[in-house]
Coordinates of C-alpha atoms in Angstrom, one line a residue:
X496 CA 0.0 0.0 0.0
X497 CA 1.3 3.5 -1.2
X498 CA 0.6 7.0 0.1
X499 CA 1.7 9.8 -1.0
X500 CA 3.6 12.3 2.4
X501 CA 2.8 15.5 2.7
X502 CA 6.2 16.8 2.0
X503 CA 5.9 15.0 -1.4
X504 CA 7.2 11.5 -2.3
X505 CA 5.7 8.4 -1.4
X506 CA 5.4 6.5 1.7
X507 CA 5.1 2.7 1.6
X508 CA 4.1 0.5 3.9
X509 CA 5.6 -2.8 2.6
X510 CA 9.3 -0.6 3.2
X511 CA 8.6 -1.0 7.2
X512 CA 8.6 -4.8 7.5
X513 CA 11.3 -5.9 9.5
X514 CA 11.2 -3.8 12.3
X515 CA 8.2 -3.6 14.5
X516 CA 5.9 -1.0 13.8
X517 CA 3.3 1.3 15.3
X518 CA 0.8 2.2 12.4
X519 CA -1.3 5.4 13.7
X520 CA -4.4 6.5 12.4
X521 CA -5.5 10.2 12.9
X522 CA -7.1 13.8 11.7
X523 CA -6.5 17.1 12.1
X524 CA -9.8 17.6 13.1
X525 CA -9.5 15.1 15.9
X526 CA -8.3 16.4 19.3
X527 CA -7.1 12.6 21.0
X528 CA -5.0 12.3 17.7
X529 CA -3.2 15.8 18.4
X530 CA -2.9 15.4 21.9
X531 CA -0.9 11.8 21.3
X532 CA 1.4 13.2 18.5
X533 CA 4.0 14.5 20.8
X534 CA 4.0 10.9 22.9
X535 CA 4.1 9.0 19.9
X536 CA 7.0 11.4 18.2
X537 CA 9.1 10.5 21.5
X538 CA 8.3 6.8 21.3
X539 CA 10.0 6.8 17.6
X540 CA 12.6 9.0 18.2
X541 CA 13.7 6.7 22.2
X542 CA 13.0 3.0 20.6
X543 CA 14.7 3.9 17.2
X544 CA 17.9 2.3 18.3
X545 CA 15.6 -1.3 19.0
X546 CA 13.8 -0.7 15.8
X547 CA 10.9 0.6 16.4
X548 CA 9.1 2.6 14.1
X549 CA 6.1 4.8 13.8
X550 CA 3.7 5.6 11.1
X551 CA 0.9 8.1 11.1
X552 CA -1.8 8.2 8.2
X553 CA -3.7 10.7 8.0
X554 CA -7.6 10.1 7.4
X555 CA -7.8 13.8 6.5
X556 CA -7.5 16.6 3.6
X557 CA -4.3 16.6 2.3
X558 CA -3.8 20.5 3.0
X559 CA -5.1 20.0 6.5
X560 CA -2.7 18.0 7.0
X561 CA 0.2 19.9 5.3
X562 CA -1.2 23.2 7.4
X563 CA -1.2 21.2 10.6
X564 CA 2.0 19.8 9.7
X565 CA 3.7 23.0 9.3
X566 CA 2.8 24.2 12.8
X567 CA 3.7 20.9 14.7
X568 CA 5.9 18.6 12.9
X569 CA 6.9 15.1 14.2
X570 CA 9.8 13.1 13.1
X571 CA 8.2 10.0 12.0
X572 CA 6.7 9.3 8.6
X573 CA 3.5 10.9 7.6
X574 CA 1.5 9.5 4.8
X575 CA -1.9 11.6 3.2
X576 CA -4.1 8.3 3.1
X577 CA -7.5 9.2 3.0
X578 CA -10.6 7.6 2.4
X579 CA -8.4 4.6 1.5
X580 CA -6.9 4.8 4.8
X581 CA -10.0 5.0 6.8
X582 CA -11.0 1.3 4.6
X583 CA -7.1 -0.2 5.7
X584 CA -8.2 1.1 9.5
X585 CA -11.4 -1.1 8.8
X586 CA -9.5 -4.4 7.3
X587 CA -7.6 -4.1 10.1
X588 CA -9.6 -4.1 12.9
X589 CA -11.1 -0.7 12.8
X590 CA -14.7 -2.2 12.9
X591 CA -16.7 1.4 14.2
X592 CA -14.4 3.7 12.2
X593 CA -12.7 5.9 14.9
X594 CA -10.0 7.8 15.3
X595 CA -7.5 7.5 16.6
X596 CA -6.5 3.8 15.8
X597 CA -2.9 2.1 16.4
X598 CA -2.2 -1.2 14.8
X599 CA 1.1 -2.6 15.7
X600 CA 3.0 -4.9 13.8
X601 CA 5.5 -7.4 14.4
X602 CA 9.0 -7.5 12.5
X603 CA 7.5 -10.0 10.4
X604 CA 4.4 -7.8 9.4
X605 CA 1.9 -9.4 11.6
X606 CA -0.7 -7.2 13.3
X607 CA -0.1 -8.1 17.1
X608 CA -2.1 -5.3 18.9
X609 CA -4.7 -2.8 18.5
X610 CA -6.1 0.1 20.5
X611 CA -8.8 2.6 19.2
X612 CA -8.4 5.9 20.9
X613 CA -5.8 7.9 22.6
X614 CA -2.5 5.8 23.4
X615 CA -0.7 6.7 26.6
X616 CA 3.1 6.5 27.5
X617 CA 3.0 3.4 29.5
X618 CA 0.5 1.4 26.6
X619 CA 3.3 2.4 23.8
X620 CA 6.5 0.9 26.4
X621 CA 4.5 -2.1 27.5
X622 CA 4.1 -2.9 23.6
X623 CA 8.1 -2.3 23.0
X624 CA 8.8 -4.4 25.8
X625 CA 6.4 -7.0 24.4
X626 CA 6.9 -7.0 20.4

C-alpha cells in the first residue's frame, strides 16, 4: 500500500517490515489524535535504536494535513491516506471507524495489537517491551 507524504514522495508501507511498527491513524480535526502526537514522536525517536518505528496516516485533507503539519511537525513518517486509509483502518480491525486507531505490527508484518483511541506512555513501552 502506497501514500503519498505530505512533504511529497511516497510512503510505503511494505518498506517497514522488518522492524516492529506502530501504524497510527489520525485527523486534524480530531483532538485525541493531536494530543498523542507528541508521545508518539518520542516513542520513535527513544525505541529507534531497537527498531521501532512509527507511522501516522492521515484520514484527513491533504492540505489539512500539510497546514497542521507546518505548525507541529513530528519526526516520523506521515502518509496523506485518505478515504483509502479510513477502509485499511477497517481491514484491520477498525470495525466502528474511529479515530484515533494504532495497529502494531511485528518485525514480520503481523498485526499483534490494537487500541482505538488515545495511546498513553505506559501502553506504547509495554508494547516495545512485548513486540
Amino acid at each position: 500500500t502506497r501514500f503519498e507524504k505530505p512533504e511529497g514522495g511516497e510512503l510505503v508501507l511494505a518498506n517497514y517490515r522488518g522492524k516492529p511498527l506502530v501504524l497510527n491513524f489520525w485527523a486534524t480535526w480530531c483532538p485525541p489524535c493531536i494530543k498523542e502526537m507528541p508521545e508518539l514522536d518520542a516513542f520513535q525517536q527513544r525505541h529507534a535504536a531497537a527498531g521501532w518505528q512509527v507511522v501516522g496516516l492521515a484520514i484527513d485533507n491533504p492540505a489539512a494535513v500539510r497546514e497542521f503539519l507546518a505548525r507541529a511537525p513530528v519526526g516520523y513518517a506521515v502518509g496523506l491516506a485518505g478515504m483509502e486509509g479510513a477502509d485499511l483502518s477497517r481491514r484491520l480491525g477498525n470495525e466502528r471507524g474511529g479515530l484515533p486507531f494504532s495497529v502494531v505490527f511485528d518485525r514480520d508484518g503481523r498485526p499483534v495489537a490494537r487500541k482505538l483511541g488515545e495511546t498513553r506512555r505506559e501502553l506504547l513501552l509495554d508494547w516495545a517491551a512485548k513486540y
